[in-house]
Amino acid sequence: MRRILLVLLLFVMVVVMAAGASHAGEGDPLPSEEAFKFSAERAPTGSVELRWTIADGYYLYRDHMNASNADGAGPVTMDLPRGVEKTDPNFGSTEVYHGQVTAVLETPYGEKVRIRYQGCKERSICYPPVEKVVDTHALSARSEPVQPAVETSSQADAGHFKLAEDSTDGMISSLLRSGGPVFVVASFLVFGLLLSFTPCVLPMYPILAATLAREEEHLTAKRGFALSLTYVVAMAVAFGLLGIFAAWSGQNLQIVLQSPGAIVAVSLIFATLAVSMFGAFELQLPARWVRRISSAQGGERGSAGGAAFLGFTSALIVGPCVTAPLAAALLYIAKTGDAGLGAAALFALGFGQGIPLIAFGTMGGRALPRAGAWMVHVKHVFGFVFLATAIYMVSRVLPASLGLALWAALLIAAGVFLGGFDTMTPRATPSRRLLKAVGLTLFLSGAFMGVGAASGGSDPLRPLQFASPQSGGREEQAVHFAEASSSGDLRTQLSRAASAGSPTAIYFTAEWCVACDHIDRSVLAASEVIEGLAKFNTIKVDLTDLDDSRQELMRELGVAGPPTMVFFDRKSTEIPGSRLVGEFTAASLSASAKLGE
């Protein structure tokens, strides 16, 4: 036990120290002229060679290097060597240069040639494009200002747009400016504690209880504390490793965790847990593993190794339910590559979610129901909670009428389990009569839902309000959105909005996004939201089918995943401080809309 706790503690210390060290050693980015030193020379063949000396920790994009005649006569061919493949958070898979790169201007070219290039600092900022005008006779170069993407209304009319400087700062960057790395980690610990009361954390209690129950009469407060702490730290370690994997792979794990496959997988886990609560099997590690771990630890019934294993795998269940802070951490890691701080924040998030579990485990035997009818009933309650969570998750990726049918089946089953159809004797106690009444009520509610599902209904709260065939099963939104699925679509609609003098609000959503469903039903139907967005040209980007064009559009707008809402003014420039990332409220949306007035 002590060895396992020591290893987990060392992991925490390494992650936190890495987070602090990564920021202590970063320093301010070099000026562009120093990061990418540019010169022009005459080659022995008489051609002009362009050379960039790139500082350590910086790189240039191959695709963003081009040449043209300064007098506007046309492009100039520039011979560039192959670069190194890199998965870049801004432009996806691309080629970059490190150290030094030399390009050769090929004839014909005029006396003055305009050279354009762009680069970034590793795990930090990206510089604006740089333009140099090279005198091919004197081999001198002078810098020229690069025209911004949006400066005049005529440019806006052409469909260009410009993002705000703070558009991709995100939650961690804001917290980092407020109080540094320690403040970031402390804030995510609080976020985790607040999230510990969400439905997805409920499965952790019976899983931990099963581990503690194997202690039987040997379970003390000290032993319960040690096992539950091991369980929680292992779960937090899994969250931290998720951040490290995000930095290593360059994948948008926030989208992966909300993808239909991930949601279906988590729903199946919940359903499996529910089946175990109804006695189909015992929730524990394989007997061979238990024997090995127990023998290695002196025959203890509840092993720290088993608790650590269950805690580590439990992170897979919780992950898709904490998309807002999880998205913030993964977006920060993807943008900066700072795995140290990102992993530390995610570790704190996971540990915060486990604080009530530690309290639960420390209470020991007093927190666990003794064997008997009462314990069976408790397990059944957990089973229905797990089934409800599974249906809540999977209904986001199923046809709405099928989701309603699942809710109907759950309520009917719950009504039967509560004794809605059991024979009642005249001497039945008031509590038994109350349970029968609740069971009948649940059964009738399920029956109404079943009728609604068979008739095309979609809303469990209003099962007999049938959906029209055109609605696709989703409630009709009060705010009307035009559709955009590519950069071309967006630029066309921005051009129209600019011509009409209207600001624009772009909403990124998806059928499989759990938070988006709440926003569609509640936030966008609020009267203050309808009034606030009335003056906006509203556009929806549906990421249900995440093809290449939609991914490119997400990269251009710096969007990590749904739900996200981006606000542009009448000149197609993003309104500073208005972007909404993750689940948001009607009040926050209205506040962002007011910034566009």
Coordinates of C-alpha atoms in Angstrom, one line a residue:
M1 CA 0.0 0.0 0.0
R2 CA 2.7 2.5 1.0
R3 CA 4.7 1.7 -2.2
I4 CA 1.7 2.4 -4.4
L5 CA 0.8 5.6 -2.7
L6 CA 4.4 6.7 -2.9
V7 CA 4.4 6.1 -6.7
L8 CA 1.2 8.0 -7.2
L9 CA 2.5 10.9 -5.0
L10 CA 5.7 11.0 -7.1
F11 CA 3.6 11.2 -10.3
V12 CA 1.6 14.1 -8.9
M13 CA 4.8 16.0 -7.9
V14 CA 6.4 15.4 -11.3
V15 CA 3.4 16.7 -13.2
V16 CA 3.0 19.8 -11.0
M17 CA 6.7 20.6 -11.1
A18 CA 6.7 20.2 -14.9
A19 CA 3.8 22.6 -15.1
G20 CA 5.7 25.2 -13.1
A21 CA 9.0 24.6 -14.9
S22 CA 7.5 24.9 -18.3
H23 CA 6.3 28.4 -17.5
A24 CA 9.4 29.4 -15.6
G25 CA 11.6 28.7 -18.5
E26 CA 9.5 29.9 -21.4
G27 CA 10.5 33.5 -21.5
D28 CA 9.1 36.2 -23.8
P29 CA 9.0 35.3 -27.5
L30 CA 11.7 36.8 -29.7
P31 CA 10.8 39.5 -32.1
S32 CA 10.1 38.1 -35.6
E33 CA 13.3 39.6 -37.1
E34 CA 15.4 37.7 -34.5
A35 CA 13.3 34.5 -34.6
F36 CA 13.6 34.2 -38.4
K37 CA 16.7 36.0 -39.6
F38 CA 16.3 36.7 -43.3
S39 CA 19.0 37.4 -46.0
A40 CA 19.5 37.3 -49.7
E41 CA 22.7 36.1 -51.5
R42 CA 23.9 35.5 -55.0
A43 CA 24.5 31.8 -55.9
P44 CA 27.5 30.7 -58.0
T45 CA 25.0 30.1 -60.8
G46 CA 23.9 33.7 -60.7
S47 CA 20.4 33.0 -59.2
V48 CA 19.2 34.6 -56.0
E49 CA 19.2 32.5 -52.9
L50 CA 17.0 33.4 -49.9
R51 CA 18.1 32.2 -46.5
W52 CA 16.3 32.0 -43.2
T53 CA 18.1 31.3 -40.0
I54 CA 15.5 30.0 -37.5
A55 CA 16.1 30.3 -33.8
D56 CA 15.9 27.2 -31.6
G57 CA 12.3 26.4 -30.6
Y58 CA 10.8 28.2 -33.6
Y59 CA 9.7 27.0 -37.0
L60 CA 8.5 28.3 -40.4
Y61 CA 5.6 26.9 -42.5
R62 CA 6.6 25.7 -45.9
D63 CA 3.1 26.3 -47.3
H64 CA 3.2 29.9 -46.2
M65 CA 6.3 30.9 -48.1
N66 CA 5.8 32.4 -51.5
A67 CA 7.2 35.0 -53.8
S68 CA 5.7 37.5 -56.3
N69 CA 7.0 40.5 -58.3
A70 CA 6.6 43.7 -56.3
D71 CA 5.3 45.6 -59.4
G72 CA 2.4 43.2 -59.5
A73 CA 3.5 41.4 -62.7
G74 CA 2.6 38.0 -61.2
P75 CA 4.0 35.2 -59.0
V76 CA 7.6 34.1 -59.0
T77 CA 8.5 30.4 -58.7
M78 CA 10.5 29.7 -55.6
D79 CA 12.4 26.4 -55.3
L80 CA 11.9 25.1 -51.7
P81 CA 13.3 22.0 -50.1
R82 CA 11.0 19.5 -48.4
G83 CA 10.2 20.2 -44.8
V84 CA 9.5 18.1 -41.7
E85 CA 5.9 16.8 -41.3
K86 CA 4.2 18.3 -38.3
T87 CA 0.7 18.1 -36.9
D88 CA 0.1 21.7 -36.1
P89 CA -2.9 22.9 -33.9
N90 CA -3.6 25.8 -36.3
F91 CA -3.2 24.2 -39.7
G92 CA -3.3 20.5 -39.2
S93 CA -0.8 18.3 -40.9
T94 CA 1.8 20.5 -42.7
E95 CA 5.5 20.8 -43.5
V96 CA 7.7 23.1 -41.4
Y97 CA 11.4 24.1 -41.3
H98 CA 13.7 24.2 -38.3
G99 CA 17.3 25.6 -38.0
Q100 CA 17.9 26.9 -41.4
V101 CA 16.3 26.8 -44.9
T102 CA 17.4 28.1 -48.3
A103 CA 15.1 28.9 -51.2
V104 CA 16.2 29.7 -54.8
L105 CA 14.3 32.2 -56.9
E106 CA 13.8 30.8 -60.4
T107 CA 13.7 33.0 -63.5
P108 CA 12.0 35.1 -64.7
Y109 CA 11.7 37.6 -61.9
G110 CA 11.8 41.4 -61.8
E111 CA 14.2 43.8 -60.1
K112 CA 12.1 43.8 -56.9
V113 CA 10.5 40.6 -55.5
R114 CA 8.0 40.4 -52.6
I115 CA 8.7 37.5 -50.2
R116 CA 6.1 36.4 -47.7
Y117 CA 6.5 33.9 -44.8
Q118 CA 5.0 33.0 -41.5
G119 CA 6.3 31.0 -38.5
C120 CA 5.6 30.1 -34.9
K121 CA 7.3 29.4 -31.6
E122 CA 6.9 25.9 -30.3
R123 CA 4.1 25.5 -27.7
S124 CA 3.5 29.3 -27.8
I125 CA 2.5 32.0 -30.2
C126 CA 2.3 32.2 -34.0
Y127 CA 3.6 35.4 -35.6
P128 CA 1.6 37.4 -38.2
P129 CA 2.8 36.9 -41.8
V130 CA 6.0 38.9 -42.7
E131 CA 6.6 40.5 -46.0
K132 CA 10.1 41.5 -47.4
V133 CA 10.8 43.3 -50.6
V134 CA 14.1 42.0 -52.0
D135 CA 16.2 44.1 -54.5
T136 CA 17.6 41.3 -56.7
H137 CA 20.4 43.5 -58.0
A138 CA 21.6 45.0 -54.7
L139 CA 20.6 41.9 -52.7
S140 CA 19.0 44.1 -50.0
A141 CA 15.7 43.5 -48.3
R142 CA 13.3 45.8 -46.5
S143 CA 10.3 45.0 -44.5
E144 CA 6.8 46.0 -45.5
P145 CA 3.6 46.0 -43.4
V146 CA 1.2 43.1 -44.2
Q147 CA -2.3 44.3 -44.8
P148 CA -4.7 42.8 -42.3
A149 CA -7.4 40.4 -43.4
V150 CA -10.1 42.9 -42.6
E151 CA -9.5 46.7 -42.7
T152 CA -12.3 48.2 -44.7
S153 CA -15.9 47.5 -45.4
S154 CA -15.0 46.6 -48.9
Q155 CA -12.7 43.8 -47.7
A156 CA -15.5 42.6 -45.4
D157 CA -17.8 42.6 -48.3
A158 CA -15.5 40.2 -50.0
G159 CA -16.1 37.7 -47.3
H160 CA -12.9 38.0 -45.3
F161 CA -12.9 37.8 -41.5
K162 CA -10.6 38.5 -38.7
L163 CA -10.5 36.8 -35.3
A164 CA -10.1 38.6 -32.0
E165 CA -6.7 38.3 -30.3
D166 CA -8.4 36.7 -27.2
S167 CA -10.5 34.3 -29.3
T168 CA -8.5 31.2 -28.4
D169 CA -7.2 32.2 -25.0
G170 CA -9.6 29.8 -23.3
M171 CA -10.2 29.1 -19.6
I172 CA -6.6 28.1 -18.7
S173 CA -5.0 31.1 -20.4
S174 CA -7.4 33.4 -18.5
L175 CA -6.7 31.7 -15.2
L176 CA -3.0 31.8 -15.9
R177 CA -3.0 35.5 -16.4
S178 CA -5.0 35.9 -13.2
G179 CA -2.8 33.9 -10.8
G180 CA -0.2 31.7 -12.5
P181 CA 0.1 27.9 -12.7
V182 CA -0.8 27.2 -9.1
F183 CA -4.0 29.2 -9.5
V184 CA -4.9 27.2 -12.6
V185 CA -4.5 23.9 -10.8
A186 CA -6.4 25.1 -7.7
S187 CA -9.3 26.3 -9.9
F188 CA -9.5 23.0 -11.7
L189 CA -9.6 21.2 -8.3
V190 CA -12.7 23.3 -7.5
F191 CA -14.2 22.6 -10.9
G192 CA -13.8 18.9 -10.2
L193 CA -15.4 19.2 -6.8
L194 CA -18.4 20.9 -8.3
L195 CA -18.7 18.2 -11.0
S196 CA -18.6 15.4 -8.4
F197 CA -22.3 15.7 -8.0
T198 CA -23.2 15.1 -11.7
P199 CA -24.8 11.8 -12.8
C200 CA -21.7 10.4 -14.4
V201 CA -19.9 10.3 -11.1
L202 CA -22.6 8.2 -9.5
P203 CA -21.2 4.9 -10.8
M204 CA -18.0 5.5 -8.8
Y205 CA -19.7 4.9 -5.5
P206 CA -20.9 1.3 -6.0
I207 CA -17.6 0.5 -7.7
L208 CA -15.7 1.8 -4.7
A209 CA -18.2 0.2 -2.3
A210 CA -17.5 -3.2 -3.9
T211 CA -13.8 -2.7 -3.2
L212 CA -14.4 -1.7 0.4
A213 CA -16.9 -4.5 1.0
R214 CA -14.3 -7.1 0.4
E215 CA -12.6 -5.9 3.6
E216 CA -15.6 -7.1 5.6
E217 CA -15.0 -6.8 9.4
H218 CA -11.4 -5.6 8.8
L219 CA -12.6 -2.3 7.2
T220 CA -11.5 0.7 9.4
A221 CA -11.6 4.4 8.7
K222 CA -7.8 4.4 8.1
R223 CA -8.1 1.4 5.7
G224 CA -11.1 2.9 3.9
F225 CA -9.2 6.3 3.5
A226 CA -6.2 4.5 2.0
L227 CA -8.2 2.5 -0.5
S228 CA -10.4 5.4 -1.5
L229 CA -7.5 7.7 -1.9
T230 CA -5.7 5.2 -4.1
Y231 CA -8.8 4.8 -6.2
V232 CA -9.2 8.6 -6.6
V233 CA -5.6 9.4 -7.3
A234 CA -5.5 6.6 -10.0
M235 CA -8.6 8.2 -11.6
A236 CA -6.9 11.6 -11.5
V237 CA -3.7 10.1 -13.0
A238 CA -5.8 8.8 -15.9
F239 CA -7.1 12.3 -16.5
G240 CA -3.5 13.7 -16.4
L241 CA -2.3 11.1 -18.9
L242 CA -5.2 12.0 -21.2
G243 CA -3.7 15.5 -21.4
I244 CA -0.2 14.2 -22.1
F245 CA -1.6 11.9 -24.8
A246 CA -3.4 14.9 -26.3
A247 CA -0.1 16.8 -26.6
W248 CA 1.7 13.8 -28.0
S249 CA -0.9 12.8 -30.6
G250 CA -2.1 16.3 -31.6
Q251 CA -5.6 14.9 -31.8
N252 CA -8.7 16.8 -30.7
L253 CA -9.7 14.5 -27.9
Q254 CA -12.5 16.8 -26.8
I255 CA -14.3 15.9 -30.0
V256 CA -13.2 12.2 -29.7
L257 CA -14.8 12.0 -26.2
Q258 CA -18.0 13.4 -27.5
S259 CA -18.1 11.4 -30.7
P260 CA -20.9 8.9 -31.3
G261 CA -18.5 6.0 -30.8
A262 CA -17.3 7.2 -27.4
I263 CA -20.9 8.1 -26.2
V264 CA -22.2 4.6 -27.2
A265 CA -19.2 3.0 -25.5
V266 CA -19.8 4.9 -22.3
S267 CA -23.5 4.1 -22.5
L268 CA -22.7 0.4 -22.8
I269 CA -20.5 0.7 -19.7
F270 CA -23.4 2.2 -17.7
A271 CA -25.7 -0.5 -19.0
T272 CA -23.2 -3.2 -18.0
L273 CA -23.0 -1.7 -14.5
A274 CA -26.7 -1.6 -14.3
V275 CA -27.0 -5.3 -15.1
S276 CA -24.4 -6.1 -12.4
M277 CA -26.6 -4.2 -9.9
F278 CA -29.5 -6.5 -10.7
G279 CA -27.4 -9.5 -9.8
A280 CA -26.3 -10.8 -13.3
F281 CA -22.7 -10.8 -12.2
E282 CA -20.4 -9.5 -9.4
L283 CA -18.5 -6.2 -10.1
Q284 CA -14.9 -7.0 -9.3
L285 CA -11.6 -7.8 -10.9
P286 CA -10.9 -11.3 -12.3
A287 CA -10.3 -13.8 -9.5
R288 CA -6.8 -14.6 -10.7
W289 CA -5.8 -10.9 -10.5
V290 CA -7.4 -10.6 -7.1
R291 CA -5.4 -13.6 -5.8
R292 CA -2.1 -12.3 -7.2
I293 CA -2.6 -8.8 -5.8
S294 CA -3.8 -10.1 -2.4
S295 CA -0.9 -12.5 -2.1
A296 CA 1.6 -9.7 -3.0
Q297 CA 0.1 -7.6 -0.2
G298 CA -0.1 -10.1 2.6
G299 CA -3.5 -11.6 1.8
E300 CA -5.5 -8.3 2.3
R301 CA -9.0 -8.7 1.0
G302 CA -9.3 -5.2 -0.5
S303 CA -6.1 -4.4 -2.4
A304 CA -4.6 -1.0 -3.3
G305 CA -3.7 -2.5 -6.7
G306 CA -7.3 -3.4 -7.4
A307 CA -8.5 0.0 -6.2
A308 CA -5.9 1.7 -8.4
F309 CA -7.0 -0.3 -11.4
L310 CA -10.7 0.4 -10.9
G311 CA -10.0 4.1 -10.3
F312 CA -7.9 4.4 -13.5
T313 CA -10.5 2.7 -15.7
S314 CA -13.3 4.8 -14.1
A315 CA -11.9 7.9 -15.8
L316 CA -13.2 6.5 -19.1
I317 CA -16.8 6.6 -17.6
V318 CA -16.5 10.2 -16.3
G319 CA -14.6 11.7 -19.2
P320 CA -17.5 12.4 -21.7
C321 CA -19.5 14.0 -18.8
V322 CA -17.1 16.9 -18.0
T323 CA -16.7 18.3 -21.5
A324 CA -16.5 22.0 -20.5
P325 CA -13.4 22.0 -18.3
L326 CA -12.0 19.0 -20.2
A327 CA -12.4 20.9 -23.5
A328 CA -10.6 24.0 -21.9
A329 CA -7.6 21.9 -20.8
L330 CA -7.3 19.9 -24.1
L331 CA -7.7 23.1 -26.2
Y332 CA -5.0 24.8 -24.2
I333 CA -2.7 21.8 -24.7
A334 CA -3.5 21.6 -28.4
K335 CA -2.8 25.3 -28.9
T336 CA 0.4 25.6 -26.8
G337 CA 1.7 22.0 -26.5
D338 CA 2.2 22.7 -22.8
A339 CA 1.5 19.2 -21.5
G340 CA 2.8 20.0 -18.0
L341 CA 0.2 22.5 -17.0
G342 CA -2.5 20.9 -19.0
A343 CA -1.9 17.5 -17.4
A344 CA -1.7 19.1 -13.9
A345 CA -5.0 20.9 -14.4
L346 CA -6.7 17.6 -15.6
F347 CA -5.2 15.7 -12.6
A348 CA -6.6 18.3 -10.3
L349 CA -10.0 18.1 -12.1
G350 CA -10.1 14.3 -11.6
F351 CA -8.9 14.6 -7.9
G352 CA -11.6 17.2 -7.2
Q353 CA -14.3 14.9 -8.5
G354 CA -13.0 12.2 -6.1
I355 CA -13.0 14.2 -2.9
P356 CA -16.5 13.1 -1.9
L357 CA -15.5 9.5 -2.7
I358 CA -12.6 9.8 -0.3
A359 CA -15.0 11.0 2.4
F360 CA -17.3 8.1 1.5
G361 CA -14.5 5.5 1.8
T362 CA -13.2 7.0 5.1
M363 CA -16.6 6.5 6.7
G364 CA -16.0 2.8 6.1
G365 CA -18.6 0.4 7.3
R366 CA -21.0 3.2 8.4
A367 CA -21.4 4.2 4.8
L368 CA -22.1 0.7 3.5
P369 CA -25.4 -1.0 3.8
R370 CA -25.2 -4.4 5.5
A371 CA -26.2 -7.6 3.8
G372 CA -29.9 -8.2 3.5
A373 CA -33.0 -6.9 1.8
W374 CA -32.0 -3.3 2.3
M375 CA -28.7 -3.8 0.4
V376 CA -30.6 -5.5 -2.5
H377 CA -32.9 -2.5 -2.8
V378 CA -30.0 -0.1 -2.8
K379 CA -28.3 -2.0 -5.6
H380 CA -31.6 -1.9 -7.6
V381 CA -31.7 1.9 -7.1
F382 CA -28.2 2.2 -8.4
G383 CA -29.1 -0.1 -11.3
F384 CA -32.0 2.2 -12.4
V385 CA -29.7 5.3 -12.0
F386 CA -27.1 3.7 -14.3
L387 CA -29.8 2.8 -16.9
A388 CA -31.1 6.3 -16.8
T389 CA -27.6 7.8 -17.3
A390 CA -27.0 5.3 -20.2
I391 CA -30.3 6.3 -21.9
Y392 CA -29.5 10.0 -21.3
M393 CA -26.1 9.6 -23.0
V394 CA -27.1 7.3 -25.9
S395 CA -30.3 9.2 -26.8
R396 CA -28.1 12.0 -28.2
V397 CA -27.0 9.8 -31.0
L398 CA -30.2 7.9 -31.6
P399 CA -33.4 9.0 -33.4
A400 CA -35.4 11.0 -30.9
S401 CA -38.4 8.6 -31.0
L402 CA -36.2 5.7 -30.2
G403 CA -34.7 7.6 -27.2
L404 CA -38.2 8.3 -26.0
A405 CA -39.1 4.6 -26.3
L406 CA -36.0 3.7 -24.1
W407 CA -37.3 6.2 -21.5
A408 CA -40.7 4.6 -21.6
A409 CA -39.2 1.1 -21.1
L410 CA -37.2 2.3 -18.1
L411 CA -40.2 3.9 -16.4
I412 CA -42.4 0.9 -17.0
A413 CA -39.7 -1.4 -15.5
A414 CA -39.2 0.9 -12.5
G415 CA -42.9 0.9 -11.9
V416 CA -43.0 -2.9 -11.9
F417 CA -39.9 -3.1 -9.5
L418 CA -41.6 -0.8 -7.1
G419 CA -44.6 -3.1 -6.9
G420 CA -47.1 -1.2 -9.0
F421 CA -48.9 -4.5 -9.8
D422 CA -48.2 -6.4 -6.6
T423 CA -51.3 -7.6 -4.7
M424 CA -52.0 -5.3 -1.8
T425 CA -53.5 -6.7 1.4
P426 CA -55.8 -4.6 3.7
R427 CA -53.0 -4.6 6.3
A428 CA -50.4 -3.1 4.0
T429 CA -48.3 -0.4 5.7
P430 CA -48.5 3.3 4.5
S431 CA -45.0 3.1 3.1
R432 CA -45.9 0.0 1.0
R433 CA -49.0 1.7 -0.3
L434 CA -46.9 4.8 -1.2
L435 CA -44.4 2.6 -3.1
K436 CA -47.3 1.0 -5.1
A437 CA -48.7 4.4 -5.9
V438 CA -45.3 5.6 -7.1
G439 CA -44.9 2.4 -9.1
L440 CA -48.2 2.9 -10.9
T441 CA -47.4 6.5 -11.6
L442 CA -44.1 5.6 -13.2
F443 CA -45.8 2.8 -15.2
L444 CA -48.5 5.2 -16.5
S445 CA -45.8 7.8 -17.4
G446 CA -43.9 5.1 -19.3
A447 CA -47.0 4.1 -21.1
F448 CA -47.6 7.7 -22.2
M449 CA -44.1 7.9 -23.4
G450 CA -44.5 4.7 -25.3
V451 CA -47.5 6.0 -27.1
G452 CA -45.6 9.2 -27.9
A453 CA -42.6 7.3 -29.3
A454 CA -44.9 5.2 -31.5
S455 CA -46.5 8.4 -32.8
G456 CA -43.3 10.2 -33.6
G457 CA -42.8 12.1 -30.3
S458 CA -39.4 13.2 -29.2
D459 CA -39.5 15.1 -25.9
P460 CA -39.7 12.9 -22.7
L461 CA -41.2 15.9 -20.8
R462 CA -43.9 16.3 -23.5
P463 CA -44.2 12.9 -25.0
L464 CA -47.6 13.5 -26.7
Q465 CA -46.4 16.7 -28.5
F466 CA -45.5 14.9 -31.7
A467 CA -42.6 16.1 -33.9
S468 CA -43.3 16.9 -37.5
P469 CA -41.4 14.8 -40.1
Q470 CA -39.4 17.8 -41.1
S471 CA -38.0 18.5 -37.7
G472 CA -35.9 15.4 -37.6
G473 CA -37.0 14.7 -34.0
R474 CA -35.5 17.9 -32.6
E475 CA -37.5 20.6 -31.0
E476 CA -38.0 23.5 -33.4
Q477 CA -35.7 26.3 -32.3
A478 CA -37.0 29.8 -31.8
V479 CA -33.8 31.3 -33.3
H480 CA -33.6 30.6 -37.1
F481 CA -30.1 29.6 -38.3
A482 CA -28.8 29.5 -41.8
E483 CA -26.5 26.5 -42.5
A484 CA -22.7 26.6 -43.3
S485 CA -20.5 23.6 -43.9
S486 CA -17.3 25.1 -45.4
S487 CA -15.2 28.2 -45.4
G488 CA -16.7 29.1 -48.7
D489 CA -20.3 29.0 -47.3
L490 CA -19.2 31.1 -44.3
R491 CA -17.5 33.8 -46.4
T492 CA -20.5 34.1 -48.7
Q493 CA -22.8 34.6 -45.7
L494 CA -20.4 37.0 -44.0
S495 CA -20.3 39.0 -47.2
R496 CA -24.1 39.2 -47.3
A497 CA -24.2 40.2 -43.6
A498 CA -21.6 42.9 -44.2
S499 CA -23.5 44.3 -47.2
A500 CA -26.7 44.5 -45.0
G501 CA -24.7 46.0 -42.1
S502 CA -25.6 43.2 -39.7
P503 CA -23.4 41.4 -37.1
T504 CA -23.0 37.6 -37.3
A505 CA -23.3 34.9 -34.7
I506 CA -21.9 31.4 -35.7
Y507 CA -23.1 28.4 -33.6
F508 CA -21.1 25.2 -33.8
T509 CA -23.2 22.2 -32.7
A510 CA -23.7 18.5 -33.4
E511 CA -26.4 15.9 -32.9
W512 CA -24.1 13.9 -30.7
C513 CA -23.2 16.9 -28.4
V514 CA -24.9 16.4 -25.1
A515 CA -24.5 20.1 -24.0
C516 CA -25.8 21.3 -27.4
D517 CA -29.1 19.5 -26.8
H518 CA -29.7 21.5 -23.6
I519 CA -28.7 24.7 -25.4
D520 CA -31.1 24.0 -28.3
R521 CA -34.0 23.2 -26.0
S522 CA -33.6 25.8 -23.2
V523 CA -31.1 28.6 -24.0
L524 CA -32.0 29.4 -27.6
A525 CA -35.7 29.4 -26.6
A526 CA -35.3 32.0 -23.9
S527 CA -37.0 35.3 -24.7
E528 CA -33.9 37.4 -23.9
V529 CA -31.8 35.3 -26.3
I530 CA -34.4 35.6 -29.1
E531 CA -34.4 39.4 -28.6
G532 CA -30.6 39.6 -28.3
L533 CA -30.0 37.6 -31.5
A534 CA -32.7 39.3 -33.5
K535 CA -30.3 41.8 -35.0
F536 CA -27.7 39.1 -35.8
N537 CA -27.2 37.1 -39.0
T538 CA -27.3 33.7 -37.3
I539 CA -25.4 30.8 -38.8
K540 CA -25.2 27.2 -37.7
V541 CA -22.3 24.8 -38.4
D542 CA -23.5 21.2 -37.8
L543 CA -20.5 19.0 -36.9
T544 CA -22.5 15.8 -36.8
D545 CA -20.7 14.7 -40.0
L546 CA -17.2 15.9 -39.3
D547 CA -15.8 16.0 -42.8
D548 CA -12.6 17.7 -44.1
S549 CA -14.4 21.0 -45.0
R550 CA -15.9 21.3 -41.5
Q551 CA -12.6 20.5 -39.8
E552 CA -10.9 23.2 -42.0
L553 CA -13.6 25.7 -41.0
M554 CA -13.0 24.8 -37.3
R555 CA -9.2 25.4 -37.7
E556 CA -9.8 28.8 -39.4
L557 CA -12.0 30.0 -36.6
G558 CA -10.0 28.3 -33.8
V559 CA -12.9 26.1 -32.6
A560 CA -12.1 23.1 -30.5
G561 CA -15.5 21.5 -30.7
P562 CA -19.2 22.0 -30.0
P563 CA -20.9 23.8 -28.4
T564 CA -19.1 27.0 -29.4
M565 CA -20.6 30.4 -30.5
V566 CA -18.5 33.0 -32.3
F567 CA -19.7 36.6 -32.7
F568 CA -18.5 39.0 -35.6
D569 CA -19.3 42.7 -35.9
R570 CA -20.6 44.4 -39.0
K571 CA -17.1 44.4 -40.6
S572 CA -16.6 40.7 -40.1
T573 CA -14.2 41.1 -37.2
E574 CA -14.7 39.0 -34.1
I575 CA -16.0 40.9 -31.1
P576 CA -13.4 40.7 -28.4
G577 CA -14.5 38.8 -25.2
S578 CA -17.7 37.5 -26.8
R579 CA -16.8 33.9 -27.7
L580 CA -18.6 31.2 -25.8
V581 CA -17.0 27.8 -25.4
G582 CA -18.7 24.8 -23.7
E583 CA -22.1 24.8 -22.2
F584 CA -23.4 28.3 -21.7
T585 CA -26.4 30.0 -20.3
A586 CA -29.0 32.4 -21.7
A587 CA -27.5 35.2 -19.6
S588 CA -24.0 34.7 -21.0
L589 CA -25.2 34.4 -24.5
S590 CA -27.2 37.6 -24.1
A591 CA -24.2 39.4 -22.6
S592 CA -22.1 38.4 -25.7
A593 CA -24.8 39.5 -28.0
K594 CA -24.9 43.0 -26.3
L595 CA -21.2 43.4 -27.1
G596 CA -22.1 43.5 -30.8
E597 CA -24.5 46.5 -30.4

